[in-house]
């Protein structure tokens, strides 16, 4: 009897250990508040990138030292844009060329790695990067450059399921971190430069089976799937033929390449959409929904609850993919978005109503402002690249100088929001471009731009600026300028600190109220990834991935030349206070 009781107790204890080890929906919902783990891209699906941890603070940060560093190894040192996730003493971190590592958070010891076998002929537009993994139950799930999703056992690294998203030969790829919301795996697609059709997909994270799909180009049908994989129609996105001329909607772009955020109080997932295809806007008169927009999708039904278009009829590659970060203002749930087009938008997260819009960069040529009544930009007509068919030879339209350049006032690097200071911390860039349009026709698997361009610098002393922005007033509370363009994300913590990396290789921490830089560390290569923090047995850790690359060296024109001294890399750094 006594023996039996002890074995029962052991079994119970083991049961509770096993129960602790798997990631539940509740844990994901509470992720932003729980400081012992980082379960989602964004440190909580709302995407605030705020942690209440304050052991490392404005007073103690001077004692921050490396705990360990781990090299991704190989000859694959390319852009590293990954945010690590941390659970149960293990860090899961993705790397260039669709690799993922499981590391002991205390020692940096490698537990396993998985290298996805990539075919010849993948077409990532902007380096062979990956932005991170999602955790669910006993699985870690990430997207690959050949447009697949792979789920691995957290303990062993064994592949549990693998699903194809779409055809990489048609230009589809995937690099965003998936998010999990209410037991659904939510992902987007990349490939807007190849005329793909953007969409959001919901899957069963345990099996990879589709639950619904929602196309992000107006006119396409969405689908629902039953347990056997049988699909039924789930309504057309918008109205066919309304905002696109002719057949162009069939290759309309609007890729959802940065993934999404989710707020459990609204039940809505927020996905930004990229440029309409092709870039030559003279070919596609109309708003070209739902490109360059924020889409709020009811995750129960897969229907678009509301949309807000940041750049109707985009002519500058102002992908509107930037993360929609929800926060509470009084009793209201709002969302902030620093768009590639240079304007910062605040929308009601339930209804999409535009609450505020203001510039967060200093030079904007394509619009004079956003009309808060209509929600539409006040365009500068001569700011749009000219129509090639109006030129004498029909081959090259009028070149215009445009700011921001197509790399954006902000790009893939996610901002942070502090509920304490009520400020957004936005990694922004000041640059412009010469851009012109050319004739183009769609060809499967070929670049579908109809545009030529050169990125230009605007200032001698800086391109990047980390800006603390008040979403109510649009005022910049402080800024820290940076010589190279900022390309990494931001973290803010209860220790009154803001953390971000620079292409010059520094991870740095500044006072969240004043912007005074209090600590920095040279990681050995450029930082183009967002930092994270967690605590373990009373010690606070900060981690960031290092490895210069991404879109700037590939597409940066004069800026790429200015920063061509930067060295590539591939490693993750972890810090804690010295004793
Ligand atoms: Ca957490
Ligand atoms: Ca684009």
Coordinates of C-alpha atoms and ligand atoms in Angstrom, one line a residue:
X1 CA 0.0 0.0 0.0
X2 CA 2.7 2.4 1.0
X3 CA 4.9 1.4 -1.9
X4 CA 1.9 1.9 -4.2
X5 CA 1.3 5.4 -2.8
X6 CA 4.9 6.4 -3.4
X7 CA 4.9 5.2 -7.0
X8 CA 1.6 7.0 -7.5
X9 CA 3.2 10.2 -6.1
X10 CA 6.2 9.7 -8.3
X11 CA 4.0 9.2 -11.3
X12 CA 2.0 12.3 -10.4
X13 CA 5.2 14.3 -10.0
X14 CA 6.5 13.1 -13.3
X15 CA 3.1 13.8 -14.8
X16 CA 3.2 17.4 -13.6
X17 CA 6.8 17.7 -14.9
X18 CA 5.7 16.5 -18.3
X19 CA 2.8 18.8 -18.2
X20 CA 5.1 21.7 -17.4
X21 CA 7.4 20.8 -20.3
X22 CA 4.8 21.2 -23.0
X23 CA 3.7 24.6 -24.3
X24 CA 0.0 25.2 -23.9
X25 CA -2.4 27.8 -25.4
X26 CA -2.7 29.4 -22.0
X27 CA 1.1 29.7 -21.7
X28 CA 1.2 31.4 -25.1
X29 CA -1.7 33.7 -24.2
X30 CA 0.2 34.8 -21.0
X31 CA 3.7 34.9 -22.7
X32 CA 4.1 38.7 -22.4
X33 CA 3.6 38.5 -18.6
X34 CA 5.6 35.4 -17.8
X35 CA 9.3 36.2 -17.5
X36 CA 10.7 32.7 -17.3
X37 CA 10.2 32.0 -21.0
X38 CA 9.9 33.6 -24.4
X39 CA 7.3 31.6 -26.4
X40 CA 6.4 33.9 -29.2
X41 CA 7.9 36.1 -31.8
X42 CA 7.3 39.6 -30.2
X43 CA 7.5 38.3 -26.6
X44 CA 3.8 37.7 -26.5
X45 CA 1.6 37.6 -29.6
X46 CA 0.6 41.3 -29.2
X47 CA 4.2 42.0 -30.3
X48 CA 5.0 44.6 -27.7
X49 CA 8.5 43.3 -27.1
X50 CA 8.3 44.5 -23.5
X51 CA 9.4 42.4 -20.5
X52 CA 8.7 43.5 -17.0
X53 CA 12.1 42.2 -15.8
X54 CA 14.2 44.8 -14.0
X55 CA 17.2 43.0 -12.4
X56 CA 19.1 44.5 -15.3
X57 CA 18.2 48.2 -15.1
X58 CA 19.7 51.7 -15.6
X59 CA 21.8 51.2 -12.4
X60 CA 23.0 47.7 -12.9
X61 CA 23.4 47.4 -16.7
X62 CA 27.0 48.5 -16.5
X63 CA 27.8 45.1 -15.0
X64 CA 26.3 43.2 -17.9
X65 CA 28.8 40.6 -19.3
X66 CA 28.6 37.7 -21.8
X67 CA 27.5 34.4 -20.3
X68 CA 28.1 32.5 -23.5
X69 CA 28.2 32.7 -27.3
X70 CA 27.4 30.1 -29.9
X71 CA 28.5 30.0 -33.6
X72 CA 26.1 28.8 -36.3
X73 CA 29.2 27.6 -38.0
X74 CA 29.7 26.3 -41.6
X75 CA 30.3 28.5 -44.6
X76 CA 26.8 29.9 -44.3
X77 CA 27.5 33.3 -42.6
X78 CA 24.8 35.4 -44.0
X79 CA 22.1 37.7 -42.6
X80 CA 20.8 36.5 -39.3
X81 CA 17.4 38.1 -38.5
X82 CA 16.2 35.6 -36.0
X83 CA 14.5 36.1 -32.6
X84 CA 15.3 33.2 -30.3
X85 CA 12.5 31.6 -28.3
X86 CA 13.2 30.1 -24.8
X87 CA 11.4 27.4 -23.0
X88 CA 12.2 24.9 -20.2
X89 CA 16.0 25.8 -20.1
X90 CA 16.3 25.5 -23.9
X91 CA 16.8 28.2 -26.5
X92 CA 15.5 27.5 -30.0
X93 CA 17.2 29.8 -32.6
X94 CA 17.0 29.7 -36.4
X95 CA 19.8 30.8 -38.7
X96 CA 20.4 31.5 -42.3
X97 CA 19.7 28.8 -44.9
X98 CA 16.8 27.4 -42.9
X99 CA 18.8 26.0 -40.0
X100 CA 17.6 25.7 -36.4
X101 CA 19.5 25.0 -33.2
X102 CA 18.5 23.9 -29.7
X103 CA 20.9 25.3 -27.1
X104 CA 21.2 24.9 -23.3
X105 CA 20.3 28.4 -22.0
X106 CA 22.8 28.2 -19.1
X107 CA 25.8 27.0 -21.0
X108 CA 25.2 27.5 -24.7
X109 CA 25.8 23.8 -25.2
X110 CA 24.3 22.5 -28.5
X111 CA 21.6 19.9 -27.9
X112 CA 20.7 19.4 -31.5
X113 CA 20.6 21.1 -34.9
X114 CA 18.4 20.7 -37.9
X115 CA 19.5 21.8 -41.4
X116 CA 16.7 21.9 -43.9
X117 CA 17.7 20.4 -47.3
X118 CA 17.1 23.3 -49.7
X119 CA 16.6 22.7 -53.4
X120 CA 18.5 24.5 -56.1
X121 CA 16.6 27.5 -57.4
X122 CA 15.0 28.9 -54.3
X123 CA 14.2 32.6 -54.8
X124 CA 14.4 34.6 -51.6
X125 CA 14.4 38.3 -52.5
X126 CA 16.3 39.6 -49.6
X127 CA 19.0 37.2 -48.4
X128 CA 18.7 33.6 -47.0
X129 CA 17.4 34.7 -43.7
X130 CA 14.9 33.4 -41.1
X131 CA 13.1 35.3 -38.4
X132 CA 12.4 32.6 -35.8
X133 CA 10.4 29.7 -34.6
X134 CA 7.1 29.1 -32.8
X135 CA 6.6 26.7 -29.9
X136 CA 3.5 24.5 -29.3
X137 CA 3.1 21.4 -27.2
X138 CA 6.3 19.4 -27.6
X139 CA 7.0 21.0 -31.0
X140 CA 9.1 23.8 -32.4
X141 CA 7.9 25.0 -35.8
X142 CA 9.6 27.1 -38.4
X143 CA 9.3 28.1 -42.1
X144 CA 11.9 27.4 -44.8
X145 CA 13.2 29.2 -47.8
X146 CA 11.6 26.6 -50.1
X147 CA 8.2 27.6 -48.7
X148 CA 7.7 24.7 -46.3
X149 CA 6.8 24.4 -42.6
X150 CA 8.8 22.0 -40.5
X151 CA 7.8 20.9 -37.0
X152 CA 10.4 19.2 -34.8
X153 CA 10.4 17.5 -31.5
X154 CA 11.7 20.0 -29.0
X155 CA 13.7 17.4 -27.1
X156 CA 15.3 15.5 -30.0
X157 CA 15.1 17.7 -33.1
X158 CA 13.4 14.8 -35.0
X159 CA 11.0 16.0 -37.7
X160 CA 7.4 15.3 -36.6
X161 CA 5.6 16.8 -39.6
X162 CA 6.6 18.8 -42.7
X163 CA 4.1 20.6 -45.0
X164 CA 4.6 22.4 -48.3
X165 CA 3.1 26.0 -48.3
X166 CA 3.5 26.6 -52.0
X167 CA 5.7 26.2 -55.1
X168 CA 9.2 27.8 -54.6
X169 CA 9.6 27.6 -58.4
X170 CA 6.9 30.3 -58.7
X171 CA 8.8 32.5 -56.3
X172 CA 7.2 31.5 -53.0
X173 CA 9.4 31.4 -50.0
X174 CA 8.9 31.7 -46.2
X175 CA 11.1 33.3 -43.6
X176 CA 8.7 34.8 -41.0
X177 CA 8.3 33.4 -37.5
X178 CA 4.9 31.6 -37.3
X179 CA 2.7 32.6 -34.4
X180 CA 0.3 30.4 -32.5
X181 CA -3.2 31.7 -31.4
X182 CA -6.0 29.7 -29.9
X183 CA -4.5 26.4 -31.0
X184 CA -3.9 27.6 -34.6
X185 CA -0.6 28.0 -36.4
X186 CA -0.7 31.3 -38.4
X187 CA 1.7 31.9 -41.2
X188 CA 2.1 34.1 -44.3
X189 CA 4.1 33.8 -47.5
X190 CA 7.0 35.7 -49.1
X191 CA 7.5 36.4 -52.8
X192 CA 5.9 39.8 -53.6
X193 CA 8.7 40.5 -56.1
X194 CA 7.7 37.5 -58.2
X195 CA 4.0 38.0 -58.5
X196 CA 2.9 35.4 -56.0
X197 CA -0.6 35.8 -54.3
X198 CA -0.2 36.7 -50.7
X199 CA -2.3 34.9 -48.1
X200 CA -2.6 34.0 -44.4
X201 CA -3.0 30.3 -43.5
X202 CA -4.2 28.7 -40.3
X203 CA -3.1 25.1 -39.5
X204 CA -3.4 22.6 -36.8
X205 CA 0.1 23.0 -35.1
X206 CA 0.1 19.4 -34.0
X207 CA -0.3 17.9 -37.5
X208 CA 0.3 20.8 -40.0
X209 CA -3.2 20.3 -41.5
X210 CA -4.8 23.3 -43.0
X211 CA -7.8 24.8 -41.2
X212 CA -8.4 27.9 -43.4
X213 CA -6.6 30.1 -46.0
X214 CA -7.3 33.8 -46.5
X215 CA -5.9 35.4 -49.7
X216 CA -4.7 39.0 -49.3
X217 CA -5.3 40.0 -53.0
X218 CA -8.8 41.2 -53.7
X219 CA -10.8 38.7 -55.8
X220 CA -9.3 35.4 -54.6
X221 CA -11.3 32.7 -52.9
X222 CA -10.6 31.7 -49.3
X223 CA -11.1 28.1 -48.2
X224 CA -11.9 26.0 -45.1
X225 CA -10.7 22.5 -44.6
X226 CA -12.2 19.6 -42.7
X227 CA -10.3 17.0 -40.7
X228 CA -9.8 14.9 -43.9
X229 CA -8.4 17.8 -45.8
X230 CA -11.5 18.3 -47.9
X231 CA -11.8 22.0 -48.8
X232 CA -14.9 24.2 -49.1
X233 CA -15.2 27.8 -50.3
X234 CA -15.0 30.4 -47.6
X235 CA -15.8 33.6 -49.4
X236 CA -13.9 35.8 -51.8
X237 CA -11.6 38.3 -50.3
X238 CA -13.2 41.7 -51.2
X239 CA -14.9 42.0 -54.6
X240 CA -13.4 40.6 -57.8
X241 CA -12.6 43.3 -60.3
X242 CA -13.1 46.2 -58.0
X243 CA -9.6 47.5 -57.2
X244 CA -7.5 45.9 -59.9
X245 CA -7.6 46.4 -63.7
X246 CA -8.0 43.3 -65.9
X247 CA -6.3 40.1 -64.8
X248 CA -3.5 41.7 -62.7
X249 CA -5.1 40.5 -59.5
X250 CA -4.1 37.0 -60.5
X251 CA -0.5 37.8 -59.8
X252 CA -1.1 40.7 -57.4
X253 CA 1.6 40.2 -54.7
X254 CA 0.6 41.6 -51.3
X255 CA 2.8 39.0 -49.7
X256 CA 2.4 38.5 -45.9
X257 CA 6.2 38.0 -45.5
X258 CA 6.7 39.4 -42.0
X259 CA 4.0 37.2 -40.3
X260 CA 1.5 38.6 -37.9
X261 CA 0.4 39.5 -34.4
X262 CA -2.6 38.4 -32.4
X263 CA -4.6 40.0 -29.6
X264 CA -6.8 37.6 -27.5
X265 CA -9.1 40.4 -26.5
X266 CA -10.1 41.2 -30.0
X267 CA -9.8 37.6 -31.4
X268 CA -8.2 39.1 -34.4
X269 CA -4.9 38.3 -36.1
X270 CA -3.2 41.3 -37.7
X271 CA -1.1 40.7 -40.8
X272 CA 0.5 43.4 -42.9
X273 CA 0.7 43.0 -46.7
X274 CA 3.5 43.8 -49.1
X275 CA 3.6 45.7 -52.4
X276 CA 1.2 45.1 -55.2
X277 CA 2.9 43.4 -58.1
X278 CA 4.4 44.6 -60.4
X279 CA 6.1 47.6 -58.9
X280 CA 5.1 49.7 -62.0
X281 CA 1.9 51.3 -60.6
X282 CA 1.0 52.9 -63.9
X283 CA -0.1 49.4 -65.1
X284 CA -2.6 48.9 -62.3
X285 CA -4.8 52.0 -61.7
X286 CA -6.9 51.6 -58.6
X287 CA -6.3 50.9 -55.0
X288 CA -5.1 47.3 -55.6
X289 CA -6.5 45.9 -52.4
X290 CA -5.4 44.4 -50.1
X291 CA -1.8 45.3 -50.8
X292 CA 0.2 47.6 -48.5
X293 CA -2.4 47.2 -45.8
X294 CA -3.1 46.0 -42.3
X295 CA -5.6 43.1 -42.4
X296 CA -7.5 42.1 -39.2
X297 CA -8.6 38.5 -39.6
X298 CA -11.1 36.7 -37.3
X299 CA -9.1 33.6 -36.6
X300 CA -12.3 31.6 -35.9
X301 CA -13.7 32.1 -39.4
X302 CA -10.7 33.1 -41.5
X303 CA -12.6 36.2 -42.6
X304 CA -11.2 39.7 -43.0
X305 CA -12.9 41.7 -40.2
X306 CA -11.4 45.0 -41.3
X307 CA -8.6 46.3 -43.5
X308 CA -6.8 49.6 -43.5
X309 CA -4.6 50.4 -46.6
X310 CA -1.5 52.5 -45.8
X311 CA -0.5 53.0 -49.4
X312 CA -3.3 52.7 -52.0
X313 CA -1.9 52.1 -55.5
X314 CA 1.7 51.8 -54.2
X315 CA 4.3 52.9 -56.7
X316 CA 7.4 52.7 -54.4
X317 CA 7.5 49.2 -53.0
X318 CA 6.2 50.4 -49.7
X319 CA 5.3 47.0 -48.4
X320 CA 2.9 47.5 -45.5
X321 CA 4.0 44.3 -43.8
X322 CA 5.2 46.1 -40.6
X323 CA 4.0 44.6 -37.4
X324 CA 0.7 45.9 -35.9
X325 CA 1.5 46.1 -32.2
X326 CA -1.6 46.3 -30.0
X327 CA -1.7 48.2 -26.7
X328 CA -4.3 49.6 -24.3
X329 CA -5.1 53.2 -24.1
X330 CA -7.7 53.8 -21.4
X331 CA -10.4 51.2 -22.1
X332 CA -9.5 51.1 -25.8
X333 CA -7.4 48.6 -27.6
X334 CA -5.3 50.4 -30.3
X335 CA -2.6 49.2 -32.6
X336 CA 0.6 51.0 -33.7
X337 CA 2.4 50.5 -37.0
X338 CA 5.5 52.2 -38.3
X339 CA 5.0 51.8 -42.0
X340 CA 7.7 51.5 -44.6
X341 CA 6.2 54.6 -46.3
X342 CA 7.4 56.8 -43.5
X343 CA 4.2 57.4 -41.6
X344 CA 3.3 56.0 -38.2
X345 CA -0.4 54.8 -37.9
X346 CA -2.6 54.2 -34.9
X347 CA -5.8 52.2 -35.6
X348 CA -8.5 51.0 -33.4
X349 CA -7.7 47.3 -33.1
X350 CA -11.4 46.2 -33.0
X351 CA -12.7 48.3 -35.9
X352 CA -9.7 49.5 -37.9
X353 CA -10.7 53.2 -37.5
X354 CA -7.8 55.5 -38.1
X355 CA -7.0 57.3 -34.8
X356 CA -3.8 59.0 -35.7
X357 CA -1.1 59.2 -38.4
X358 CA 2.1 61.2 -38.5
X359 CA 5.5 61.0 -40.1
X360 CA 8.3 59.2 -38.1
X361 CA 11.0 60.1 -40.6
X362 CA 12.2 63.5 -41.7
X363 CA 11.8 63.4 -45.4
X364 CA 8.7 62.1 -47.2
X365 CA 8.2 63.0 -50.9
X366 CA 5.2 60.9 -52.0
X367 CA 2.5 62.4 -49.7
X368 CA 2.2 65.5 -47.7
X369 CA 0.3 63.7 -44.9
X370 CA -2.6 61.3 -44.1
X371 CA -6.1 62.7 -44.0
X372 CA -7.5 61.5 -40.7
X373 CA -11.1 61.9 -41.9
X374 CA -10.8 59.8 -45.1
X375 CA -7.9 57.8 -43.9
X376 CA -6.2 58.3 -47.3
X377 CA -2.8 59.9 -48.1
X378 CA -2.6 63.3 -49.6
X379 CA -0.5 62.3 -52.6
X380 CA 2.1 64.4 -54.3
X381 CA 1.3 63.5 -58.0
X382 CA 4.8 64.3 -59.3
X383 CA 6.3 62.0 -56.6
X384 CA 5.1 59.0 -58.5
X385 CA 7.5 57.4 -61.1
X386 CA 6.4 58.2 -64.6
X387 CA 4.5 56.0 -67.0
X388 CA 6.8 54.3 -69.6
X389 CA 4.1 54.4 -72.2
X390 CA 4.2 58.2 -72.0
X391 CA 8.0 58.3 -72.8
X392 CA 9.2 58.8 -76.5
X393 CA 10.5 55.2 -76.9
X394 CA 7.9 53.6 -74.5
X395 CA 10.7 52.0 -72.6
X396 CA 11.5 54.1 -69.6
X397 CA 9.2 56.4 -67.6
X398 CA 10.3 59.6 -65.9
X399 CA 12.7 59.0 -63.1
X400 CA 11.7 60.6 -59.7
X401 CA 13.6 61.0 -56.5
X402 CA 11.5 59.5 -53.7
X403 CA 11.9 59.3 -49.9
X404 CA 11.8 57.1 -48.1
X405 CA 13.6 54.8 -50.5
X406 CA 12.0 51.4 -51.0
X407 CA 14.0 49.9 -48.1
X408 CA 11.7 52.1 -46.0
X409 CA 11.4 54.4 -43.1
X410 CA 11.3 51.1 -41.3
X411 CA 11.7 47.6 -42.7
X412 CA 11.6 44.1 -41.2
X413 CA 13.1 45.1 -37.8
X414 CA 10.3 45.0 -35.2
X415 CA 9.7 48.0 -32.9
X416 CA 8.9 47.8 -29.2
X417 CA 6.2 49.4 -27.0
X418 CA 6.5 50.1 -23.3
X419 CA 3.3 50.2 -21.3
X420 CA 5.3 52.1 -18.6
X421 CA 6.6 54.9 -20.7
X422 CA 3.8 54.6 -23.2
X423 CA 6.3 55.2 -26.0
X424 CA 7.0 53.2 -29.1
X425 CA 10.7 52.6 -29.8
X426 CA 11.1 52.6 -33.6
X427 CA 14.2 51.6 -35.5
X428 CA 14.0 54.0 -38.4
X429 CA 16.1 55.0 -41.4
X430 CA 16.5 58.2 -43.4
X431 CA 17.2 57.5 -47.1
X432 CA 15.8 58.0 -50.5
X433 CA 16.0 56.6 -54.1
X434 CA 15.9 57.3 -57.7
X435 CA 13.2 55.2 -59.2
X436 CA 11.8 54.7 -62.7
X437 CA 9.3 52.4 -64.3
X438 CA 9.7 50.1 -67.3
X439 CA 7.3 47.8 -69.2
X440 CA 6.9 44.3 -67.7
X441 CA 4.8 41.2 -68.2
X442 CA 4.4 38.3 -65.7
X443 CA 6.6 35.2 -66.2
X444 CA 6.4 32.4 -63.6
X445 CA 9.5 32.4 -61.4
X446 CA 11.0 35.7 -62.8
X447 CA 11.3 39.0 -61.0
X448 CA 8.1 41.0 -61.6
X449 CA 9.0 44.6 -61.0
X450 CA 8.9 46.9 -64.0
X451 CA 11.1 49.3 -62.2
X452 CA 14.7 50.3 -61.8
X453 CA 16.2 52.1 -58.7
X454 CA 19.2 53.3 -56.8
X455 CA 19.1 53.8 -53.0
X456 CA 20.6 57.1 -52.0
X457 CA 21.8 58.6 -48.8
X458 CA 20.3 61.8 -47.4
X459 CA 22.7 62.7 -44.6
X460 CA 26.5 62.4 -44.2
X461 CA 26.5 61.6 -40.5
X462 CA 23.7 59.1 -40.2
X463 CA 21.1 56.8 -41.9
X464 CA 19.6 55.0 -38.9
X465 CA 17.9 56.5 -35.9
X466 CA 16.3 54.8 -32.9
X467 CA 13.3 57.0 -32.1
X468 CA 11.1 57.0 -29.0
X469 CA 7.7 58.1 -30.3
X470 CA 4.6 59.1 -28.5
X471 CA 1.6 57.6 -30.4
X472 CA -0.8 60.2 -29.0
X473 CA 1.1 63.3 -30.1
X474 CA 3.4 62.0 -32.8
X475 CA 6.3 63.7 -31.1
X476 CA 9.7 62.2 -31.0
X477 CA 10.7 62.1 -27.3
X478 CA 14.3 61.2 -28.1
X479 CA 16.5 59.7 -30.8
X480 CA 19.8 58.0 -31.0
X481 CA 21.4 58.4 -34.5
X482 CA 23.4 55.6 -36.1
X483 CA 25.8 55.8 -39.0
X484 CA 24.7 52.6 -40.8
X485 CA 21.0 51.9 -41.4
X486 CA 19.3 50.2 -38.4
X487 CA 18.1 46.7 -39.4
X488 CA 17.7 44.9 -36.0
X489 CA 14.6 44.9 -33.8
X490 CA 14.0 46.4 -30.4
X491 CA 13.3 45.2 -26.8
X492 CA 12.2 47.3 -23.9
X493 CA 12.2 46.2 -20.2
X494 CA 10.9 47.1 -16.8
X495 CA 14.4 48.1 -15.9
X496 CA 13.7 51.3 -17.8
X497 CA 15.9 50.2 -20.7
X498 CA 15.6 50.0 -24.5
X499 CA 17.8 47.4 -26.3
X500 CA 18.8 47.3 -29.9
X501 CA 21.6 46.2 -32.2
X502 CA 23.5 48.0 -34.9
X503 CA 25.1 46.9 -38.2
X504 CA 28.4 48.1 -36.7
X505 CA 28.1 45.1 -34.4
X506 CA 27.0 46.6 -31.1
X507 CA 24.2 45.5 -28.9
X508 CA 23.3 48.5 -26.8
X509 CA 21.0 49.5 -24.0
X510 CA 19.7 53.0 -23.4
X511 CA 17.6 54.7 -20.7
X512 CA 14.0 54.3 -21.9
X513 CA 13.0 57.8 -20.8
X514 CA 16.0 59.8 -22.1
X515 CA 17.8 57.7 -24.7
X516 CA 21.1 58.0 -23.0
X517 CA 23.1 54.9 -24.1
X518 CA 24.3 53.2 -20.9
X519 CA 25.9 50.0 -22.1
X520 CA 27.2 48.5 -25.4
X521 CA 28.9 45.3 -26.4
X522 CA 30.7 44.5 -29.7
X523 CA 29.3 41.1 -31.0
X524 CA 31.8 40.7 -33.9
X525 CA 29.4 41.1 -36.8
X526 CA 26.4 43.3 -37.6
X527 CA 23.2 42.9 -35.6
X528 CA 20.1 42.7 -37.7
X529 CA 17.9 40.7 -35.2
X530 CA 15.7 41.6 -32.2
X531 CA 17.0 41.0 -28.7
X532 CA 15.0 39.0 -26.1
X533 CA 15.2 38.6 -22.3
X534 CA 14.1 36.0 -19.7
X535 CA 14.9 34.9 -16.2
X536 CA 16.1 31.6 -14.8
X537 CA 16.6 30.9 -11.1
X538 CA 16.7 34.5 -10.2
X539 CA 19.0 35.7 -12.9
X540 CA 18.0 37.8 -15.9
X541 CA 19.4 37.0 -19.3
X542 CA 19.5 39.0 -22.5
X543 CA 20.2 37.4 -25.9
X544 CA 20.7 38.6 -29.4
X545 CA 21.7 37.0 -32.7
X546 CA 24.6 38.6 -34.6
X547 CA 25.3 38.3 -38.3
X548 CA 25.3 41.1 -40.9
X549 CA 23.2 40.7 -44.0
X550 CA 19.6 41.0 -45.2
X551 CA 18.3 43.4 -47.9
X552 CA 20.8 46.3 -47.4
X553 CA 24.0 44.7 -48.8
X554 CA 22.0 43.2 -51.7
X555 CA 19.7 46.1 -52.7
X556 CA 21.2 49.1 -50.9
X557 CA 22.8 51.0 -53.9
X558 CA 24.9 53.9 -52.6
X559 CA 24.2 52.8 -49.0
X560 CA 25.5 49.3 -49.7
X561 CA 28.7 50.9 -50.9
X562 CA 28.9 53.0 -47.8
X563 CA 28.7 50.0 -45.5
X564 CA 30.6 47.4 -47.5
X565 CA 33.3 47.3 -44.8
X566 CA 30.9 45.4 -42.5
X567 CA 31.8 41.7 -41.9
X568 CA 29.4 38.8 -42.1
X569 CA 28.8 36.4 -39.2
X570 CA 26.4 34.0 -37.5
X571 CA 26.2 33.6 -33.8
X572 CA 24.0 34.1 -30.8
X573 CA 25.2 36.0 -27.7
X574 CA 23.8 35.7 -24.2
X575 CA 24.4 38.2 -21.3
X576 CA 23.8 38.3 -17.6
X577 CA 25.1 40.5 -14.7
X578 CA 28.5 39.7 -13.3
X579 CA 28.5 38.6 -9.7
Ligands
LIG1 CA1 6.9 34.6 -21.4
LIG2 CA1 8.4 44.4 -51.7

